Coordinates of C-alpha atoms and ligand atoms in Angstrom, one line a residue:
M15 CA -9.6 -4.9 18.7
C16 CA -10.8 -5.8 22.2
G17 CA -12.6 -3.1 24.2
I18 CA -11.8 -2.1 27.7
V19 CA -13.7 -0.1 30.2
G20 CA -13.2 1.2 33.8
Y21 CA -15.1 3.1 36.4
I22 CA -14.3 4.7 39.7
G23 CA -16.7 6.9 41.6
D24 CA -19.8 6.8 43.9
K25 CA -22.1 4.8 41.6
N26 CA -22.3 1.1 41.3
A27 CA -19.7 0.2 38.7
Y28 CA -21.3 -2.9 37.3
P29 CA -24.2 -1.3 35.2
I30 CA -21.7 1.3 33.8
L31 CA -19.2 -1.4 32.9
I32 CA -21.7 -3.7 31.2
K33 CA -23.3 -0.9 29.2
G34 CA -19.8 0.3 28.2
L35 CA -18.9 -3.2 27.0
Q36 CA -22.0 -3.3 25.0
R37 CA -21.0 -0.1 23.3
L38 CA -17.6 -1.5 22.6
E39 CA -18.7 -4.9 21.5
Y40 CA -18.0 -3.9 17.9
R41 CA -14.3 -4.2 18.8
G42 CA -14.5 -7.9 19.6
Y43 CA -17.1 -10.3 20.8
D44 CA -15.4 -13.7 21.6
S45 CA -15.8 -13.4 25.3
A46 CA -16.3 -10.7 28.0
G47 CA -15.5 -10.1 31.6
I48 CA -15.6 -7.7 34.4
A49 CA -13.8 -7.3 37.7
I50 CA -15.2 -5.3 40.7
H51 CA -13.3 -4.1 43.7
N52 CA -15.4 -4.3 46.8
S53 CA -13.1 -5.1 49.7
S54 CA -12.0 -8.1 47.7
L55 CA -11.5 -8.5 43.9
K56 CA -14.4 -10.3 42.2
T57 CA -14.1 -11.4 38.6
F58 CA -16.8 -12.7 36.3
K59 CA -16.0 -13.9 32.8
K60 CA -17.9 -15.7 30.0
K61 CA -17.3 -17.0 26.6
G62 CA -19.5 -15.3 24.0
K63 CA -21.1 -11.9 23.8
V64 CA -21.6 -9.3 26.5
N65 CA -25.3 -10.3 27.0
E66 CA -24.1 -13.8 27.9
L67 CA -21.9 -12.3 30.6
E68 CA -24.9 -10.3 31.7
T69 CA -27.1 -13.4 32.1
F70 CA -24.3 -15.2 33.8
V71 CA -23.8 -12.4 36.3
A72 CA -27.5 -11.8 36.9
D73 CA -27.7 -13.6 40.2
K74 CA -24.2 -12.7 41.5
D75 CA -23.2 -10.0 43.9
T76 CA -21.7 -7.3 41.7
R77 CA -21.8 -4.4 44.2
G78 CA -18.8 -2.1 44.2
Y79 CA -17.8 1.4 43.1
I80 CA -14.6 0.5 41.2
G81 CA -14.3 -1.9 38.3
I82 CA -12.9 -2.8 35.0
G83 CA -14.2 -4.8 32.0
H84 CA -13.2 -6.2 28.7
T85 CA -14.7 -7.6 25.5
R86 CA -12.3 -9.7 23.6
W87 CA -11.2 -10.4 20.0
A88 CA -8.9 -13.4 20.5
T89 CA -5.2 -13.2 19.6
H90 CA -3.4 -15.5 22.0
G91 CA -5.4 -18.5 23.1
E92 CA -8.8 -19.6 21.8
P93 CA -12.0 -17.8 22.8
G94 CA -13.2 -19.3 26.0
N95 CA -14.0 -18.7 29.7
A96 CA -10.4 -19.1 30.9
N97 CA -8.8 -16.9 28.2
A98 CA -11.4 -14.2 28.8
H99 CA -10.2 -11.0 30.5
P100 CA -9.7 -9.6 33.1
H101 CA -6.8 -11.8 34.1
T102 CA -5.8 -12.4 37.7
S103 CA -2.3 -12.7 38.9
M104 CA -1.2 -15.9 40.5
N105 CA -1.6 -14.7 44.1
G106 CA -4.7 -12.8 43.3
N107 CA -3.3 -9.3 44.0
F108 CA -4.0 -7.9 40.6
V109 CA -6.6 -8.1 37.9
L110 CA -5.9 -6.6 34.5
A111 CA -7.8 -6.1 31.2
H112 CA -5.7 -5.6 28.1
N113 CA -6.2 -4.6 24.5
G114 CA -3.2 -5.2 22.3
I115 CA -0.4 -7.8 22.1
I116 CA 2.7 -8.2 24.3
E117 CA 5.2 -9.3 21.8
N118 CA 7.9 -10.5 24.1
Y119 CA 5.5 -12.4 26.3
A120 CA 7.2 -15.8 25.7
E121 CA 10.5 -14.7 27.1
L122 CA 8.8 -12.9 30.0
K123 CA 6.8 -16.0 30.7
E124 CA 9.9 -18.2 30.7
D125 CA 11.5 -15.9 33.3
L126 CA 8.4 -15.9 35.5
L127 CA 8.1 -19.7 35.2
K128 CA 11.7 -20.0 36.5
K129 CA 10.7 -17.7 39.4
G130 CA 7.9 -20.1 40.3
F131 CA 4.9 -18.5 38.7
V132 CA 2.2 -20.8 37.5
F133 CA -0.1 -19.9 34.6
Q134 CA -3.7 -20.8 34.0
T135 CA -4.0 -19.6 30.4
E136 CA -2.2 -19.2 27.1
T137 CA -2.6 -15.5 27.0
D138 CA 0.1 -12.8 26.9
T139 CA -2.1 -10.8 29.3
E140 CA -1.7 -13.3 32.1
V141 CA 2.1 -12.9 31.7
L142 CA 1.8 -9.1 32.1
V143 CA -0.4 -9.3 35.2
N144 CA 2.0 -11.8 36.8
L145 CA 5.0 -9.6 35.9
I146 CA 3.3 -6.8 37.8
E147 CA 2.7 -9.1 40.7
Y148 CA 6.3 -10.1 40.6
F149 CA 7.5 -6.5 41.0
Y150 CA 4.9 -5.8 43.6
N151 CA 6.1 -8.6 45.8
L152 CA 9.7 -7.4 45.8
N153 CA 10.3 -5.9 49.3
E154 CA 11.4 -2.6 48.1
V155 CA 8.4 -2.1 45.8
N156 CA 5.0 -3.1 47.3
N157 CA 3.3 -0.3 45.5
A158 CA 1.0 -1.0 42.7
E159 CA 1.8 2.0 40.6
L160 CA 5.5 1.4 40.8
A161 CA 5.0 -2.3 40.0
V162 CA 3.0 -1.5 36.9
R163 CA 5.7 1.0 35.7
L164 CA 8.5 -1.5 36.3
A165 CA 6.6 -4.2 34.5
L166 CA 5.9 -2.0 31.6
S167 CA 9.5 -1.0 31.3
K168 CA 10.2 -4.7 30.4
V169 CA 7.3 -5.0 27.9
V170 CA 7.6 -4.9 24.1
G171 CA 4.3 -4.6 22.3
A172 CA 1.0 -2.8 22.2
Y173 CA -1.3 -2.3 25.1
G174 CA -4.2 -0.3 26.5
I175 CA -4.6 -1.7 30.0
V176 CA -6.7 -1.1 33.1
I177 CA -5.6 -2.7 36.4
L178 CA -7.0 -3.1 39.9
C179 CA -4.9 -4.0 42.9
K180 CA -6.5 -5.9 45.8
N181 CA -4.6 -3.9 48.4
E182 CA -5.3 -0.5 46.8
K183 CA -9.0 -0.3 46.7
D184 CA -9.3 3.4 45.9
R185 CA -7.6 3.5 42.5
I186 CA -7.5 2.2 39.0
I187 CA -4.2 2.2 37.1
A188 CA -4.2 2.5 33.4
A189 CA -1.6 2.7 30.7
K190 CA -1.3 3.1 26.9
M191 CA 1.1 2.1 24.3
G192 CA -0.2 1.7 20.7
S193 CA -3.8 0.8 21.7
P194 CA -6.3 3.6 22.4
L195 CA -7.5 4.6 25.8
V196 CA -9.7 7.5 26.8
I197 CA -10.4 8.9 30.3
G198 CA -13.8 10.6 30.9
I199 CA -13.9 13.2 33.6
G200 CA -17.1 13.3 35.7
Q201 CA -17.9 15.0 39.1
G202 CA -16.1 12.8 41.6
E203 CA -15.8 10.0 39.1
Y204 CA -13.8 8.8 36.2
F205 CA -14.6 6.6 33.3
L206 CA -12.2 4.7 31.1
A207 CA -12.8 3.2 27.7
S208 CA -11.1 2.2 24.4
D209 CA -13.1 5.0 22.7
A210 CA -15.4 7.7 23.8
G211 CA -18.6 5.8 23.0
P212 CA -19.2 4.4 26.5
I213 CA -18.3 7.7 28.1
V214 CA -20.6 10.2 26.2
E215 CA -23.6 9.5 28.2
Y216 CA -21.9 10.6 31.4
T217 CA -19.5 13.4 30.3
N218 CA -18.1 15.1 27.3
S219 CA -14.8 16.0 28.9
V220 CA -12.2 13.5 28.0
I221 CA -8.4 12.9 28.0
Y222 CA -6.9 10.9 25.2
L223 CA -3.9 9.1 26.7
N224 CA -0.7 9.2 24.7
D225 CA 1.7 6.3 24.2
G226 CA 3.8 5.8 27.2
N227 CA 1.3 7.4 29.6
V228 CA 0.5 5.8 32.9
A229 CA -2.7 7.1 34.7
I230 CA -3.3 6.7 38.4
I231 CA -7.0 7.4 38.9
G232 CA -8.8 7.9 42.2
K233 CA -12.4 9.0 42.4
N234 CA -11.2 12.6 43.0
S235 CA -7.7 12.6 41.6
L236 CA -6.0 11.9 38.3
T237 CA -2.2 11.8 37.8
L238 CA -0.5 11.1 34.6
K239 CA 3.1 10.1 34.3
T240 CA 5.5 8.3 32.0
I241 CA 6.7 4.8 32.6
G242 CA 9.9 6.3 33.8
N243 CA 7.9 8.4 36.5
A244 CA 8.2 11.8 34.8
P245 CA 5.0 14.0 35.2
V246 CA 2.8 14.3 32.1
N247 CA 0.6 17.3 31.5
F248 CA -2.7 16.5 30.0
K249 CA -5.2 18.2 27.7
I250 CA -8.9 18.0 28.3
T251 CA -10.8 17.6 25.1
K252 CA -14.5 18.3 24.7
I253 CA -16.1 15.7 22.5
D254 CA -19.0 16.4 20.2
L255 CA -20.9 13.1 20.3
S256 CA -24.4 12.4 21.4
I257 CA -26.1 9.2 22.6
G258 CA -28.3 9.3 19.4
D259 CA -25.2 9.0 17.4
I260 CA -24.3 5.7 19.0
E261 CA -27.7 4.1 19.3
K262 CA -29.6 2.0 16.7
G263 CA -32.9 3.9 16.9
D264 CA -35.6 2.2 14.9
F265 CA -33.3 0.4 12.6
D266 CA -32.8 -3.4 12.9
H267 CA -29.1 -3.1 12.7
Y268 CA -26.4 -0.4 13.0
M269 CA -25.3 -1.2 9.5
L270 CA -28.7 -0.4 8.0
K271 CA -28.8 2.8 10.1
E272 CA -25.4 3.8 8.8
I273 CA -26.3 3.1 5.2
F274 CA -29.4 5.3 5.6
E275 CA -27.4 8.0 7.2
Q276 CA -25.3 8.6 4.1
P277 CA -27.1 11.5 2.6
K278 CA -26.4 13.3 5.8
T279 CA -22.9 12.0 6.5
I280 CA -21.7 12.9 2.9
Q281 CA -23.2 16.4 3.4
D282 CA -21.6 16.7 6.9
T283 CA -18.3 15.7 5.3
Y284 CA -18.3 18.4 2.6
R285 CA -20.1 21.0 4.6
G286 CA -17.8 23.9 5.4
R287 CA -15.3 22.6 2.8
I288 CA -17.2 23.2 -0.3
K289 CA -17.8 27.0 -0.4
P290 CA -20.7 27.4 -2.9
E291 CA -20.6 31.2 -2.8
Q292 CA -16.9 31.3 -3.6
K293 CA -17.2 28.3 -5.9
D294 CA -14.2 26.8 -4.2
I295 CA -13.1 23.9 -2.0
V296 CA -11.2 24.7 1.2
L297 CA -9.7 21.9 3.2
G298 CA -8.9 23.8 6.4
G299 CA -6.8 21.0 7.9
L300 CA -4.4 21.1 5.0
L301 CA -4.0 24.9 4.5
D302 CA -0.6 25.1 6.0
V303 CA 0.9 22.2 4.0
F304 CA -1.1 22.7 0.8
P305 CA 1.7 24.5 -1.1
K306 CA 3.9 21.5 -0.4
I307 CA 1.2 19.1 -1.6
V308 CA 0.8 21.1 -4.8
Q309 CA 4.5 20.6 -5.4
A310 CA 4.5 16.9 -4.6
K311 CA 6.4 14.6 -6.9
R312 CA 4.3 11.7 -5.9
I313 CA 1.5 10.8 -3.6
I314 CA 1.4 7.5 -1.8
I315 CA -1.9 6.5 -0.2
I316 CA -2.1 3.8 2.3
G317 CA -4.9 2.0 4.1
C318 CA -6.5 -1.4 4.8
G319 CA -9.7 -3.1 3.6
T320 CA -12.4 -0.6 2.8
S321 CA -10.1 2.3 3.4
W322 CA -7.8 0.9 0.8
H323 CA -10.6 0.8 -1.7
A324 CA -11.3 4.5 -1.1
A325 CA -7.5 5.1 -1.6
L326 CA -7.6 3.2 -4.9
L327 CA -10.4 5.4 -6.1
A328 CA -8.4 8.4 -5.1
E329 CA -5.5 7.2 -7.3
Y330 CA -7.8 7.2 -10.3
L331 CA -9.2 10.7 -9.5
I332 CA -5.9 12.3 -8.6
E333 CA -4.0 11.0 -11.6
E334 CA -6.8 11.8 -14.0
Y335 CA -7.5 15.3 -12.8
A336 CA -4.4 16.6 -10.9
R337 CA -1.9 14.7 -13.0
V338 CA 0.3 13.7 -10.0
P339 CA 1.6 10.2 -9.9
V340 CA -0.1 8.2 -7.2
E341 CA 0.7 4.8 -5.6
V342 CA -1.8 3.0 -3.4
E343 CA -0.4 0.5 -0.9
Y344 CA -1.8 -1.9 1.6
A345 CA -0.4 -0.6 4.9
S346 CA 0.5 -4.1 5.9
E347 CA 2.8 -4.5 2.9
F348 CA 4.1 -0.9 2.8
R349 CA 5.4 -1.1 6.4
Y350 CA 7.6 -4.1 5.8
R351 CA 8.6 -4.0 2.2
K352 CA 11.2 -1.3 2.4
P353 CA 9.6 1.2 0.1
I354 CA 11.5 4.0 -1.5
I355 CA 10.3 7.3 -0.1
N356 CA 11.7 10.4 -1.7
P357 CA 11.8 14.0 -0.5
G358 CA 8.8 15.6 -2.1
D359 CA 6.6 12.5 -1.6
V360 CA 3.3 13.0 0.3
I361 CA 1.9 10.1 2.2
I362 CA -1.9 10.0 2.9
A363 CA -3.1 7.5 5.5
V364 CA -6.8 6.6 5.2
S365 CA -8.5 5.1 8.2
Q366 CA -11.9 5.2 9.7
S367 CA -10.8 4.2 13.2
G368 CA -7.5 6.0 13.1
E369 CA -6.2 3.1 15.1
T370 CA -5.4 0.4 12.5
A371 CA -2.0 -1.1 13.6
D372 CA -0.6 -1.6 10.2
T373 CA -1.5 1.9 9.0
L374 CA -0.2 3.5 12.1
A375 CA 3.1 1.6 11.8
A376 CA 3.4 2.5 8.1
I377 CA 3.1 6.2 8.7
K378 CA 5.5 6.1 11.6
M379 CA 8.0 4.4 9.3
A380 CA 7.4 6.9 6.5
K381 CA 7.7 9.8 8.9
K382 CA 11.2 8.7 9.9
Q383 CA 12.1 9.0 6.3
G384 CA 11.0 12.6 6.2
A385 CA 7.8 12.4 4.1
L386 CA 4.9 14.8 4.7
I387 CA 2.2 12.6 6.3
L388 CA -1.5 13.4 5.9
G389 CA -4.4 11.6 7.6
I390 CA -7.9 11.1 6.5
C391 CA -9.6 9.7 9.7
N392 CA -13.0 9.5 11.1
I393 CA -12.3 9.3 14.7
V394 CA -11.2 12.6 16.2
G395 CA -8.1 12.4 18.3
S396 CA -7.3 8.9 17.1
S397 CA -3.7 7.7 17.0
I398 CA -3.3 8.1 13.3
A399 CA -4.9 11.6 13.4
R400 CA -2.4 12.6 16.1
E401 CA 0.6 11.0 14.3
T402 CA 0.1 12.8 11.0
D403 CA 1.4 16.3 10.1
A404 CA -2.0 17.5 8.9
G405 CA -5.2 16.0 7.8
V406 CA -8.9 16.1 7.2
Y407 CA -11.6 14.4 9.3
T408 CA -14.3 12.6 7.5
H409 CA -17.2 13.6 9.8
A410 CA -19.2 10.4 9.2
G411 CA -20.1 10.1 12.9
T412 CA -19.6 7.0 14.9
E413 CA -19.6 3.9 12.8
I414 CA -20.6 0.9 14.9
G415 CA -21.5 -1.8 12.3
V416 CA -18.3 -3.7 11.7
A417 CA -18.8 -3.5 7.9
S418 CA -17.8 0.0 6.9
T419 CA -20.4 1.9 4.9
K420 CA -20.9 5.6 5.7
A421 CA -17.2 5.8 6.6
F422 CA -16.3 4.7 3.0
T423 CA -18.5 7.3 1.3
A424 CA -17.1 9.9 3.7
Q425 CA -13.6 8.9 2.8
V426 CA -14.4 9.0 -0.9
T427 CA -16.0 12.5 -0.4
V428 CA -12.9 13.9 1.2
L429 CA -10.5 12.3 -1.3
S430 CA -12.6 13.6 -4.2
L431 CA -12.6 17.1 -2.8
F432 CA -8.8 16.7 -2.3
A433 CA -8.4 15.6 -5.9
F434 CA -10.5 18.3 -7.4
K435 CA -8.8 21.0 -5.3
L436 CA -5.4 19.8 -6.2
A437 CA -6.3 19.6 -9.9
K438 CA -7.4 23.2 -9.8
A439 CA -4.4 24.4 -7.8
R440 CA -2.1 22.7 -10.2
G441 CA -3.8 24.3 -13.2
Q442 CA -4.9 21.0 -14.6
I443 CA -8.6 21.9 -14.8
D444 CA -10.3 25.2 -15.4
Q445 CA -12.7 27.0 -13.2
E446 CA -15.7 25.9 -15.2
F447 CA -14.9 22.2 -14.9
Y448 CA -14.0 22.7 -11.2
E449 CA -17.4 24.3 -10.5
M450 CA -19.1 21.5 -12.4
L451 CA -17.4 18.9 -10.2
I452 CA -18.3 20.9 -7.1
N453 CA -21.9 21.0 -8.2
E454 CA -21.9 17.3 -8.9
M455 CA -20.7 16.7 -5.4
L456 CA -23.4 19.0 -3.9
D457 CA -26.1 16.9 -5.7
I458 CA -24.9 13.6 -4.2
P459 CA -26.9 13.5 -1.0
D460 CA -30.2 13.9 -2.8
K461 CA -29.3 11.3 -5.3
V462 CA -28.2 8.9 -2.5
Q463 CA -31.6 9.5 -0.9
T464 CA -33.3 8.5 -4.2
I465 CA -31.4 5.2 -4.2
L466 CA -32.2 4.5 -0.6
L467 CA -35.9 4.9 -1.4
R468 CA -35.6 2.0 -3.9
N469 CA -34.3 -0.4 -1.3
S470 CA -37.4 -2.7 -1.6
N471 CA -36.3 -3.6 -5.1
I472 CA -32.8 -4.3 -3.9
K473 CA -34.3 -6.6 -1.2
K474 CA -36.2 -8.5 -3.9
V475 CA -33.1 -9.1 -5.9
A476 CA -31.3 -10.2 -2.8
E477 CA -34.0 -12.8 -2.1
K478 CA -33.4 -14.3 -5.6
Y479 CA -29.6 -14.7 -5.0
K480 CA -29.4 -15.3 -1.3
D481 CA -28.4 -19.0 -1.7
A482 CA -25.7 -18.5 -4.2
V483 CA -22.3 -19.9 -3.3
N484 CA -20.1 -17.4 -5.1
A485 CA -20.6 -13.9 -6.6
L486 CA -18.4 -11.9 -9.0
Y487 CA -18.3 -8.1 -9.0
L488 CA -17.0 -6.3 -12.0
G489 CA -16.2 -2.7 -12.7
R490 CA -13.8 -0.6 -14.6
G491 CA -12.2 2.8 -14.0
Y492 CA -13.7 4.6 -11.0
L493 CA -16.1 1.7 -10.5
F494 CA -13.4 -1.0 -10.2
P495 CA -12.8 0.0 -6.5
V496 CA -16.6 0.0 -6.1
A497 CA -16.7 -3.6 -7.4
L498 CA -14.0 -4.5 -4.8
E499 CA -15.9 -2.8 -2.1
G500 CA -19.2 -4.5 -3.0
A501 CA -17.5 -7.9 -2.9
L502 CA -15.9 -7.2 0.4
K503 CA -19.2 -6.1 1.9
L504 CA -20.9 -9.3 0.7
K505 CA -18.3 -11.7 2.0
E506 CA -17.7 -10.1 5.4
I507 CA -21.3 -10.0 6.5
S508 CA -23.0 -12.9 4.5
Y509 CA -20.0 -15.2 4.4
M510 CA -20.8 -15.8 0.7
H511 CA -17.6 -16.0 -1.3
A512 CA -17.3 -12.9 -3.5
E513 CA -14.6 -11.6 -5.8
G514 CA -14.2 -8.1 -7.1
Y515 CA -12.4 -7.8 -10.5
A516 CA -11.5 -5.2 -13.0
A517 CA -14.0 -6.2 -15.7
G518 CA -11.2 -6.3 -18.3
E519 CA -9.4 -8.9 -16.3
M520 CA -12.3 -11.3 -16.3
K521 CA -11.1 -13.3 -19.3
H522 CA -7.7 -13.8 -17.7
G523 CA -9.1 -16.2 -15.1
P524 CA -12.4 -15.5 -13.3
I525 CA -14.5 -16.2 -16.4
A526 CA -13.9 -19.9 -15.6
L527 CA -16.2 -19.4 -12.6
V528 CA -19.2 -18.3 -14.7
D529 CA -22.1 -20.7 -14.9
D530 CA -25.8 -20.4 -14.5
N531 CA -25.5 -20.3 -10.7
L532 CA -23.1 -17.4 -10.6
P533 CA -24.5 -13.9 -9.9
V534 CA -22.3 -11.4 -11.7
I535 CA -22.8 -7.9 -10.4
V536 CA -21.7 -5.3 -12.9
V537 CA -21.1 -1.7 -11.8
S538 CA -21.1 0.7 -14.7
A539 CA -21.7 4.3 -15.6
K540 CA -21.9 6.1 -18.9
D541 CA -18.2 6.8 -18.9
G542 CA -15.3 6.0 -21.2
Y543 CA -15.5 2.4 -20.3
Y544 CA -19.2 1.9 -21.1
E545 CA -19.0 0.0 -24.4
K546 CA -16.2 -2.2 -23.0
V547 CA -18.3 -3.1 -20.0
L548 CA -21.1 -4.1 -22.4
N549 CA -18.7 -6.4 -24.1
N550 CA -17.8 -8.0 -20.8
I551 CA -21.4 -8.5 -20.0
Q552 CA -21.9 -10.3 -23.3
E553 CA -19.1 -12.6 -22.4
V554 CA -20.8 -13.5 -19.1
K555 CA -24.2 -13.9 -20.8
A556 CA -22.8 -16.2 -23.4
R557 CA -21.8 -18.5 -20.5
K558 CA -25.2 -18.3 -18.8
G559 CA -24.1 -16.1 -15.9
N560 CA -26.8 -14.0 -14.2
I561 CA -26.2 -10.3 -14.5
I562 CA -27.2 -7.9 -11.9
A563 CA -26.3 -4.4 -13.3
V564 CA -26.0 -1.2 -11.4
V565 CA -27.3 1.2 -14.1
T566 CA -28.1 4.8 -14.5
E567 CA -31.7 5.8 -15.3
S568 CA -31.1 6.3 -19.0
N569 CA -28.9 3.3 -19.5
N570 CA -31.2 1.3 -21.7
K571 CA -28.6 -0.9 -23.4
L572 CA -27.4 -2.4 -20.1
R573 CA -30.8 -2.5 -18.6
N574 CA -32.0 -4.7 -21.5
M575 CA -29.0 -7.1 -21.1
A576 CA -29.3 -7.6 -17.4
D577 CA -31.3 -10.1 -15.4
D578 CA -31.8 -7.7 -12.6
I579 CA -31.0 -4.0 -12.2
F580 CA -30.2 -1.6 -9.4
E581 CA -31.0 1.9 -10.7
V582 CA -29.0 4.9 -9.7
P583 CA -29.4 8.6 -10.8
E584 CA -27.1 10.0 -13.5
S585 CA -23.9 11.7 -12.4
H586 CA -20.5 12.7 -13.7
P587 CA -18.3 9.6 -13.6
A588 CA -15.9 11.3 -11.1
V589 CA -18.6 11.1 -8.4
A590 CA -20.4 7.9 -9.6
A591 CA -18.7 5.7 -7.0
L592 CA -20.6 7.6 -4.3
L593 CA -23.9 6.5 -5.9
T594 CA -23.1 3.0 -7.3
V595 CA -21.8 1.7 -4.0
I596 CA -25.1 2.3 -2.2
P597 CA -27.1 -0.5 -3.8
L598 CA -24.2 -2.9 -3.2
Q599 CA -24.1 -2.1 0.5
L600 CA -27.9 -2.8 0.7
F601 CA -27.6 -5.9 -1.4
A602 CA -25.0 -7.3 0.9
Y603 CA -27.0 -6.3 3.9
Y604 CA -30.2 -8.0 2.8
I605 CA -28.5 -11.2 1.7
A606 CA -26.8 -11.4 5.1
V607 CA -30.2 -10.8 6.9
M608 CA -31.8 -13.5 4.8
R609 CA -28.9 -15.9 5.6
E610 CA -29.5 -15.1 9.2
C611 CA -26.0 -13.8 9.7
N612 CA -24.9 -11.5 12.5
I613 CA -24.9 -8.3 10.6
D614 CA -23.2 -5.9 13.0
Q615 CA -20.8 -8.4 14.4
P616 CA -19.7 -10.8 11.7
R617 CA -17.7 -13.8 12.8
N618 CA -14.0 -13.4 13.3
L619 CA -14.0 -9.7 12.6
A620 CA -13.6 -6.6 14.7
K621 CA -14.1 -3.0 13.9
S622 CA -10.8 -1.6 14.9
V623 CA -7.8 -3.7 14.0
T624 CA -5.2 -2.7 16.5
V625 CA -3.1 -5.8 16.1
E626 CA -1.2 -6.6 12.9
Ligands
F6R710 C1 -14.6 -3.5 5.9 C2 -13.9 -2.9 7.0 C3 -12.4 -3.1 7.1 C4 -11.7 -1.8 7.4 C5 -10.2 -2.0 7.7 C6 -9.5 -0.7 7.9 O1 -15.9 -3.2 6.0 O2 -14.4 -2.2 7.8 O3 -11.9 -3.6 6.0 O4 -11.9 -0.9 6.4 O5 -10.0 -2.8 8.8 O6 -10.0 0.0 9.0 P1 -9.7 1.5 9.3 O7 -10.4 2.2 8.2 O8 -10.3 1.8 10.6 O9 -8.2 1.7 9.2

C-alpha cells in the first residue's frame, strides 16, 4: 500500500518521478505528491490520482536532479492535500515519503509536542520527519544520515521511506522495515521504488533492500548500513521484466489484459515444471525439502483474499489426492489466534505480491515455532519469498489491475501441480492417473483461450444483470472456492453486493435472498456433486431466482434449466476451477465497465496490502 519513488542523477527528476508514480498507482490512489531538491526543497501535493498532481504541477517549476514521490492509500488521516506525502519537517529541513505505519507514533508525537514541535497533519509520517529533524538539530548530530538512524532506532512499525535533507543536496536517504523498497542502479544515477515496475525502463540491475537497511545514495555512490551503523553488503539482482509486461497495450484496462493473458501465464507457470517426456512434475524450488513435505503430518495454507481462495481449492485437491490433512487459514486470523503448530507441519503462504502484511507476519510467527515454511509468490524477491524456507514462483508476470485474475490462476496451477506431485510421491495415485492429471493441465491454456473467444456472450449476459443490487454465487467441491472468487471479483470492482456460498449451504440462510431480481451464478462441472447442484438450482428456480450457469459443453440438463449460460470446455474436475473462473472474471469486468466503475483502481482498495 502506498507507492514511493526516488531519483538522483543527471536527468530532470520530475518526469521520472511522475511516471514512476503512475506505475505504482495500483498501490494506492488517494493522493500523490513529489518533492524536488534544487537548491531548496520544493514540494507539490494533490488529493486524488497522479494525473491530478500532474495537472496541478504543469505550470510550476519542477527542475532539479534529485527528488522523491509518493502515491497514497490513506491509513492515518483522511485523503486530502494536507495529508498527502511527502511530509515536511517543522523547520523545513527534511521531506519524507513513507509507505507503512509507525505504530508508536502517538507517544513519539507527545514527546515532540513537549519539545515544542507543531504538527500540520494527523499522519504518523509527519511525526517521523519531525523526529528526524529533532535529532538533526541536536548540536552533536547535524548530519542527516545519523539523524535518520537515530530516529529509526526509536520507531516501532513498518516503513519504506525516502528522505531529502535541505542542507545535503547531493543525496537521498532511504530505509526499509517491513515495506518493500528497491534500488535501481543506472550509469551515474539511482532509482528508488516500492517495486521494480518504475525502474525497468531504465535499468534491470536492482538491489532489494532488507529489513533494517538504511541506504545513503549519491549520484555516483551507494552505501548500505544498518540502523546501528554496521556496514551491509548488498547483492545486485538482474530483473527479468520488460516494459511490455507493465503496459496496457491495446486493452481498455489492465484487468482485461491480464484476463486475456491467462493462456500464456498458466503455461508460463507450468513450463519447466511439467516434464512431458518424463511424464512427471518437478518443482525445482522444493527439491531440497520435498522429502520433508512427503512426510508432513499436516499442511497449513495461509493467505488473504483471492490467495486464500486458491489455498482453499488446494485443500480440496491435497486432501482428495495426496491424503494429507490440510487446514486453510486467513493469515490475519492465524497470526493472532495462537494456533497449534506441531513438528512435522508444513506451512504454505500464498501471496501474489509477497508483501501482504498479515501473511508475512503469520509466517514469521510460524517460523519461530519451527515449522517448515513454503511460499507461493508471484513477485520475485518479495518479502514473503525471502522469508520462506523454500517455494515456487507463480510466473504470472506483473499484475497491475487491483482485482487479481491471472495471479489466481497461476496460484491454482502451482498448487495443483504440488497436490498431484505429492499424491504421486505418497503413493496415493498411480502413474496412469498422474499422467492423466498432467495431460489435463497441459490442455488448460487452449481451453482458456476457447472461453476467452466467447467473451461477447459474457458481455451480453452482463448487460442483462448490470443493475442488480445483489448476486449470489454457488458452487460445490472444487468449484466452491471458484464461487467465492467470482463473488469477490464482482463486489470489488463493480461494488455490487455479492456472496459466494457452498451450494449445499443455501437453504441454511441465503435462500431467503432469492427473488426474481436476484442473479444466482451457479458454477458446476460434471463431478460427484452434479446431481446435487441440479437440486440446488431447482430450489432457486422455484423461488423465481435467475440462474446463470457455468456449464460444460455437454451439460444439457443444466443448460436447459438456466436462464443464461457461460459455456466452458470439458475437463477433469481437478482442473475445472482453472476454466470455470474465467467467465466469472469477465462477467465481473463487463458489469463494472457498464456501471462505469474504475476497473483497475477500485475505490478504497490497493494492490499490495502492506498494513494489517
Ligand atoms: C482480490 C485481491 C486481494 C488479494 C489479497 C492478498 O482481487 O487481489 O484479495 O488477493 O489482498 O494479496 P496477496 O496475494 O498479494 O497476498
